[in-house]
Amino acid sequence: DGSTVASVAGLISKCELLKNQGNESFKAGDWETATLVYDDAIGRMTSAAAMEALREATPVPDTATPLLVSLYTNAAACHIKRENWQKAADAGNAALMLDDTSTKARFRRGLARSKLGNYEEAKADLAAVVRKDPQNREARAALEANSAALKEHASSQRAMFSKAFAGPSLYADEEAKRQAA
């Protein structure tokens, strides 16, 4: 249907403009505005009506999916700048569900996961980025920082457990009361 194709083309065009506006806000350091603009474009592209239209009239080549991946990835960058770690991880997940080869999405999700304390998951993401792009200094540094945090976390867990199981018995108070009686 020609009208569906036209509406999809219009949607993609509008969302490209929104992406460009978001990019300008991001470059200017206005991450809040950039986030709002990217979220607006994502909302437009993932609405029920848009999804139906896209299913019916996906242009060849598919320009909607790469645009949506880019919007999610850019939103993740904004959330990282604003230290909204869970939202950054969620945006990275959404991008990777559409394109599991997106290095940017995997890197940003890895950063967010590390900040959330999900060190093993972060390690998997960041190591995958480093394997794909060994020259990526930012990814290598993030992987090293995550590895150090993972070691620290494991060490503190061991200390906590050894302390919990060392010293007087959990029932020491009850045993003392019985002996006194």
PDB file of C-alpha atoms in Angstrom:
ATOM      1  CA  ASP A   1       0.000   0.000   0.000  1.00  0.00           C
ATOM      2  CA  GLY A   2       1.479   3.320  -1.113  1.00  0.00           C
ATOM      3  CA  SER A   3       0.139   5.271   1.844  1.00  0.00           C
ATOM      4  CA  THR A   4       1.794   2.876   4.313  1.00  0.00           C
ATOM      5  CA  VAL A   5       5.121   3.214   2.503  1.00  0.00           C
ATOM      6  CA  ALA A   6       4.764   7.003   2.549  1.00  0.00           C
ATOM      7  CA  SER A   7       3.904   7.020   6.253  1.00  0.00           C
ATOM      8  CA  VAL A   8       6.921   4.813   7.021  1.00  0.00           C
ATOM      9  CA  ALA A   9       9.167   7.098   4.980  1.00  0.00           C
ATOM     10  CA  GLY A  10       7.756  10.097   6.857  1.00  0.00           C
ATOM     11  CA  LEU A  11       8.278   8.373  10.214  1.00  0.00           C
ATOM     12  CA  ILE A  12      11.878   7.503   9.397  1.00  0.00           C
ATOM     13  CA  SER A  13      12.543  11.019   8.121  1.00  0.00           C
ATOM     14  CA  LYS A  14      11.074  12.613  11.268  1.00  0.00           C
ATOM     15  CA  CYS A  15      13.020  10.271  13.538  1.00  0.00           C
ATOM     16  CA  GLU A  16      16.257  11.001  11.644  1.00  0.00           C
ATOM     17  CA  LEU A  17      15.646  14.708  12.295  1.00  0.00           C
ATOM     18  CA  LEU A  18      15.021  13.988  15.978  1.00  0.00           C
ATOM     19  CA  LYS A  19      18.203  11.916  16.129  1.00  0.00           C
ATOM     20  CA  ASN A  20      20.164  14.823  14.649  1.00  0.00           C
ATOM     21  CA  GLN A  21      18.619  17.198  17.215  1.00  0.00           C
ATOM     22  CA  GLY A  22      19.549  14.771  19.980  1.00  0.00           C
ATOM     23  CA  ASN A  23      23.092  14.556  18.636  1.00  0.00           C
ATOM     24  CA  GLU A  24      23.408  18.350  18.693  1.00  0.00           C
ATOM     25  CA  SER A  25      22.129  18.499  22.281  1.00  0.00           C
ATOM     26  CA  PHE A  26      24.536  15.724  23.272  1.00  0.00           C
ATOM     27  CA  LYS A  27      27.510  17.522  21.684  1.00  0.00           C
ATOM     28  CA  ALA A  28      26.481  20.676  23.569  1.00  0.00           C
ATOM     29  CA  GLY A  29      26.516  18.732  26.842  1.00  0.00           C
ATOM     30  CA  ASP A  30      22.743  18.993  27.277  1.00  0.00           C
ATOM     31  CA  TRP A  31      22.228  15.314  28.017  1.00  0.00           C
ATOM     32  CA  GLU A  32      18.784  15.791  29.515  1.00  0.00           C
ATOM     33  CA  THR A  33      17.412  17.340  26.319  1.00  0.00           C
ATOM     34  CA  ALA A  34      19.231  14.785  24.189  1.00  0.00           C
ATOM     35  CA  THR A  35      17.680  11.982  26.247  1.00  0.00           C
ATOM     36  CA  LEU A  36      14.201  13.460  25.811  1.00  0.00           C
ATOM     37  CA  VAL A  37      14.659  13.829  22.060  1.00  0.00           C
ATOM     38  CA  TYR A  38      16.019  10.292  21.602  1.00  0.00           C
ATOM     39  CA  ASP A  39      13.204   8.911  23.770  1.00  0.00           C
ATOM     40  CA  ASP A  40      10.657  10.807  21.646  1.00  0.00           C
ATOM     41  CA  ALA A  41      12.043   9.245  18.461  1.00  0.00           C
ATOM     42  CA  ILE A  42      12.179   5.786  20.072  1.00  0.00           C
ATOM     43  CA  GLY A  43       8.570   6.181  21.212  1.00  0.00           C
ATOM     44  CA  ARG A  44       7.466   7.143  17.718  1.00  0.00           C
ATOM     45  CA  MET A  45       9.247   4.183  16.135  1.00  0.00           C
ATOM     46  CA  THR A  46       8.065   1.628  18.679  1.00  0.00           C
ATOM     47  CA  SER A  47       4.425   2.714  18.912  1.00  0.00           C
ATOM     48  CA  ALA A  48       1.885   0.060  17.958  1.00  0.00           C
ATOM     49  CA  ALA A  49       0.872   1.978  14.822  1.00  0.00           C
ATOM     50  CA  ALA A  50       4.493   2.453  13.725  1.00  0.00           C
ATOM     51  CA  MET A  51       5.356  -1.183  14.358  1.00  0.00           C
ATOM     52  CA  GLU A  52       2.378  -2.294  12.256  1.00  0.00           C
ATOM     53  CA  ALA A  53       3.282   0.093   9.443  1.00  0.00           C
ATOM     54  CA  LEU A  54       6.915  -1.007   9.549  1.00  0.00           C
ATOM     55  CA  ARG A  55       5.894  -4.670   9.353  1.00  0.00           C
ATOM     56  CA  GLU A  56       3.717  -3.957   6.316  1.00  0.00           C
ATOM     57  CA  ALA A  57       6.093  -1.707   4.418  1.00  0.00           C
ATOM     58  CA  THR A  58       9.680  -2.117   5.556  1.00  0.00           C
ATOM     59  CA  PRO A  59      11.733  -0.404   2.885  1.00  0.00           C
ATOM     60  CA  VAL A  60      14.528  -2.279   1.212  1.00  0.00           C
ATOM     61  CA  PRO A  61      17.129  -1.875   2.508  1.00  0.00           C
ATOM     62  CA  ASP A  62      15.735  -1.730   6.042  1.00  0.00           C
ATOM     63  CA  THR A  63      16.587   1.728   7.364  1.00  0.00           C
ATOM     64  CA  ALA A  64      14.267   1.592  10.371  1.00  0.00           C
ATOM     65  CA  THR A  65      16.173  -1.044  12.370  1.00  0.00           C
ATOM     66  CA  PRO A  66      19.625   0.611  12.149  1.00  0.00           C
ATOM     67  CA  LEU A  67      18.023   3.950  13.046  1.00  0.00           C
ATOM     68  CA  LEU A  68      16.315   2.451  16.083  1.00  0.00           C
ATOM     69  CA  VAL A  69      19.577   0.751  17.164  1.00  0.00           C
ATOM     70  CA  SER A  70      21.349   4.097  16.858  1.00  0.00           C
ATOM     71  CA  LEU A  71      18.646   5.859  18.890  1.00  0.00           C
ATOM     72  CA  TYR A  72      18.863   3.265  21.680  1.00  0.00           C
ATOM     73  CA  THR A  73      22.663   3.392  21.649  1.00  0.00           C
ATOM     74  CA  ASN A  74      22.663   7.191  21.784  1.00  0.00           C
ATOM     75  CA  ALA A  75      20.114   7.128  24.606  1.00  0.00           C
ATOM     76  CA  ALA A  76      22.427   4.738  26.483  1.00  0.00           C
ATOM     77  CA  ALA A  77      25.271   7.254  26.092  1.00  0.00           C
ATOM     78  CA  CYS A  78      23.046   9.977  27.564  1.00  0.00           C
ATOM     79  CA  HIS A  79      22.056   7.781  30.481  1.00  0.00           C
ATOM     80  CA  ILE A  80      25.739   7.031  31.144  1.00  0.00           C
ATOM     81  CA  LYS A  81      26.557  10.739  31.174  1.00  0.00           C
ATOM     82  CA  ARG A  82      23.679  11.265  33.629  1.00  0.00           C
ATOM     83  CA  GLU A  83      24.729   8.196  35.670  1.00  0.00           C
ATOM     84  CA  ASN A  84      21.353   6.502  35.145  1.00  0.00           C
ATOM     85  CA  TRP A  85      22.999   3.094  35.045  1.00  0.00           C
ATOM     86  CA  GLN A  86      19.881   0.901  34.875  1.00  0.00           C
ATOM     87  CA  LYS A  87      18.399   2.975  32.039  1.00  0.00           C
ATOM     88  CA  ALA A  88      21.737   2.811  30.211  1.00  0.00           C
ATOM     89  CA  ALA A  89      21.794  -0.981  30.583  1.00  0.00           C
ATOM     90  CA  ASP A  90      18.173  -1.217  29.416  1.00  0.00           C
ATOM     91  CA  ALA A  91      18.866   0.938  26.340  1.00  0.00           C
ATOM     92  CA  GLY A  92      21.915  -1.190  25.528  1.00  0.00           C
ATOM     93  CA  ASN A  93      19.793  -4.334  25.873  1.00  0.00           C
ATOM     94  CA  ALA A  94      17.149  -2.916  23.538  1.00  0.00           C
ATOM     95  CA  ALA A  95      19.778  -2.051  20.919  1.00  0.00           C
ATOM     96  CA  LEU A  96      21.388  -5.482  21.177  1.00  0.00           C
ATOM     97  CA  MET A  97      18.028  -7.223  20.785  1.00  0.00           C
ATOM     98  CA  LEU A  98      17.797  -5.553  17.372  1.00  0.00           C
ATOM     99  CA  ASP A  99      21.477  -5.910  16.431  1.00  0.00           C
ATOM    100  CA  ASP A 100      23.592  -8.207  18.566  1.00  0.00           C
ATOM    101  CA  THR A 101      26.746  -7.100  16.716  1.00  0.00           C
ATOM    102  CA  SER A 102      26.555  -3.465  17.882  1.00  0.00           C
ATOM    103  CA  THR A 103      29.873  -2.791  19.589  1.00  0.00           C
ATOM    104  CA  LYS A 104      28.704   0.596  20.879  1.00  0.00           C
ATOM    105  CA  ALA A 105      25.616  -0.912  22.476  1.00  0.00           C
ATOM    106  CA  ARG A 106      27.633  -3.754  24.038  1.00  0.00           C
ATOM    107  CA  PHE A 107      30.266  -1.315  25.360  1.00  0.00           C
ATOM    108  CA  ARG A 108      27.676   1.006  26.880  1.00  0.00           C
ATOM    109  CA  ARG A 109      25.743  -1.877  28.407  1.00  0.00           C
ATOM    110  CA  GLY A 110      29.022  -3.212  29.825  1.00  0.00           C
ATOM    111  CA  LEU A 111      29.836   0.139  31.427  1.00  0.00           C
ATOM    112  CA  ALA A 112      26.368   0.350  32.947  1.00  0.00           C
ATOM    113  CA  ARG A 113      26.459  -3.236  34.195  1.00  0.00           C
ATOM    114  CA  SER A 114      29.805  -2.591  35.877  1.00  0.00           C
ATOM    115  CA  LYS A 115      28.440   0.478  37.652  1.00  0.00           C
ATOM    116  CA  LEU A 116      25.421  -1.573  38.754  1.00  0.00           C
ATOM    117  CA  GLY A 117      27.762  -4.141  40.319  1.00  0.00           C
ATOM    118  CA  ASN A 118      26.984  -6.817  37.713  1.00  0.00           C
ATOM    119  CA  TYR A 119      30.683  -7.422  37.221  1.00  0.00           C
ATOM    120  CA  GLU A 120      30.530 -10.834  35.529  1.00  0.00           C
ATOM    121  CA  GLU A 121      27.982  -9.629  32.946  1.00  0.00           C
ATOM    122  CA  ALA A 122      29.991  -6.434  32.438  1.00  0.00           C
ATOM    123  CA  LYS A 123      33.149  -8.484  31.952  1.00  0.00           C
ATOM    124  CA  ALA A 124      31.466 -10.540  29.220  1.00  0.00           C
ATOM    125  CA  ASP A 125      30.287  -7.402  27.397  1.00  0.00           C
ATOM    126  CA  LEU A 126      33.543  -5.489  27.706  1.00  0.00           C
ATOM    127  CA  ALA A 127      35.699  -8.498  26.793  1.00  0.00           C
ATOM    128  CA  ALA A 128      33.569  -9.023  23.672  1.00  0.00           C
ATOM    129  CA  VAL A 129      34.172  -5.392  22.671  1.00  0.00           C
ATOM    130  CA  VAL A 130      37.934  -5.720  23.239  1.00  0.00           C
ATOM    131  CA  ARG A 131      38.045  -8.978  21.232  1.00  0.00           C
ATOM    132  CA  LYS A 132      36.221  -7.290  18.350  1.00  0.00           C
ATOM    133  CA  ASP A 133      38.265  -4.077  18.572  1.00  0.00           C
ATOM    134  CA  PRO A 134      41.590  -4.632  20.397  1.00  0.00           C
ATOM    135  CA  GLN A 135      42.657  -1.026  19.710  1.00  0.00           C
ATOM    136  CA  ASN A 136      39.683   0.399  21.643  1.00  0.00           C
ATOM    137  CA  ARG A 137      41.503   2.017  24.589  1.00  0.00           C
ATOM    138  CA  GLU A 138      38.295   3.071  26.330  1.00  0.00           C
ATOM    139  CA  ALA A 139      36.970  -0.503  26.276  1.00  0.00           C
ATOM    140  CA  ARG A 140      40.294  -1.924  27.486  1.00  0.00           C
ATOM    141  CA  ALA A 141      40.393   0.590  30.354  1.00  0.00           C
ATOM    142  CA  ALA A 142      36.791  -0.187  31.288  1.00  0.00           C
ATOM    143  CA  LEU A 143      37.531  -3.914  31.224  1.00  0.00           C
ATOM    144  CA  GLU A 144      40.560  -3.416  33.498  1.00  0.00           C
ATOM    145  CA  ALA A 145      38.531  -1.266  35.912  1.00  0.00           C
ATOM    146  CA  ASN A 146      35.744  -3.836  35.921  1.00  0.00           C
ATOM    147  CA  SER A 147      38.230  -6.661  36.559  1.00  0.00           C
ATOM    148  CA  ALA A 148      39.662  -4.745  39.534  1.00  0.00           C
ATOM    149  CA  ALA A 149      36.143  -4.112  40.871  1.00  0.00           C
ATOM    150  CA  LEU A 150      35.303  -7.796  40.379  1.00  0.00           C
ATOM    151  CA  LYS A 151      38.404  -8.843  42.373  1.00  0.00           C
ATOM    152  CA  GLU A 152      37.587  -6.347  45.121  1.00  0.00           C
ATOM    153  CA  HIS A 153      34.000  -7.562  45.264  1.00  0.00           C
ATOM    154  CA  ALA A 154      35.100 -11.207  45.473  1.00  0.00           C
ATOM    155  CA  SER A 155      37.599 -10.343  48.209  1.00  0.00           C
ATOM    156  CA  SER A 156      34.999  -8.475  50.258  1.00  0.00           C
ATOM    157  CA  GLN A 157      32.557 -11.360  49.817  1.00  0.00           C
ATOM    158  CA  ARG A 158      35.163 -13.821  51.095  1.00  0.00           C
ATOM    159  CA  ALA A 159      35.925 -11.580  54.069  1.00  0.00           C
ATOM    160  CA  MET A 160      32.239 -11.190  54.869  1.00  0.00           C
ATOM    161  CA  PHE A 161      31.618 -14.935  54.759  1.00  0.00           C
ATOM    162  CA  SER A 162      34.704 -15.800  56.782  1.00  0.00           C
ATOM    163  CA  LYS A 163      33.687 -13.255  59.412  1.00  0.00           C
ATOM    164  CA  ALA A 164      30.153 -14.633  59.496  1.00  0.00           C
ATOM    165  CA  PHE A 165      31.367 -18.153  60.135  1.00  0.00           C
ATOM    166  CA  ALA A 166      34.241 -17.283  62.470  1.00  0.00           C
ATOM    167  CA  GLY A 167      34.120 -16.450  66.141  1.00  0.00           C
ATOM    168  CA  PRO A 168      31.344 -17.368  68.535  1.00  0.00           C
ATOM    169  CA  SER A 169      28.570 -19.630  67.501  1.00  0.00           C
ATOM    170  CA  LEU A 170      25.308 -18.159  66.349  1.00  0.00           C
ATOM    171  CA  TYR A 171      23.775 -19.782  69.389  1.00  0.00           C
ATOM    172  CA  ALA A 172      26.358 -18.540  71.926  1.00  0.00           C
ATOM    173  CA  ASP A 173      23.826 -16.354  73.770  1.00  0.00           C
ATOM    174  CA  GLU A 174      21.376 -19.244  74.119  1.00  0.00           C
ATOM    175  CA  GLU A 175      24.100 -21.620  75.257  1.00  0.00           C
ATOM    176  CA  ALA A 176      25.287 -19.103  77.899  1.00  0.00           C
ATOM    177  CA  LYS A 177      21.710 -18.696  79.210  1.00  0.00           C
ATOM    178  CA  ARG A 178      21.282 -22.495  79.481  1.00  0.00           C
ATOM    179  CA  GLN A 179      24.523 -22.883  81.337  1.00  0.00           C
ATOM    180  CA  ALA A 180      23.632 -20.062  83.749  1.00  0.00           C
ATOM    181  CA  ALA A 181      20.231 -21.612  84.513  1.00  0.00           C
TER     182      ALA A 181
END
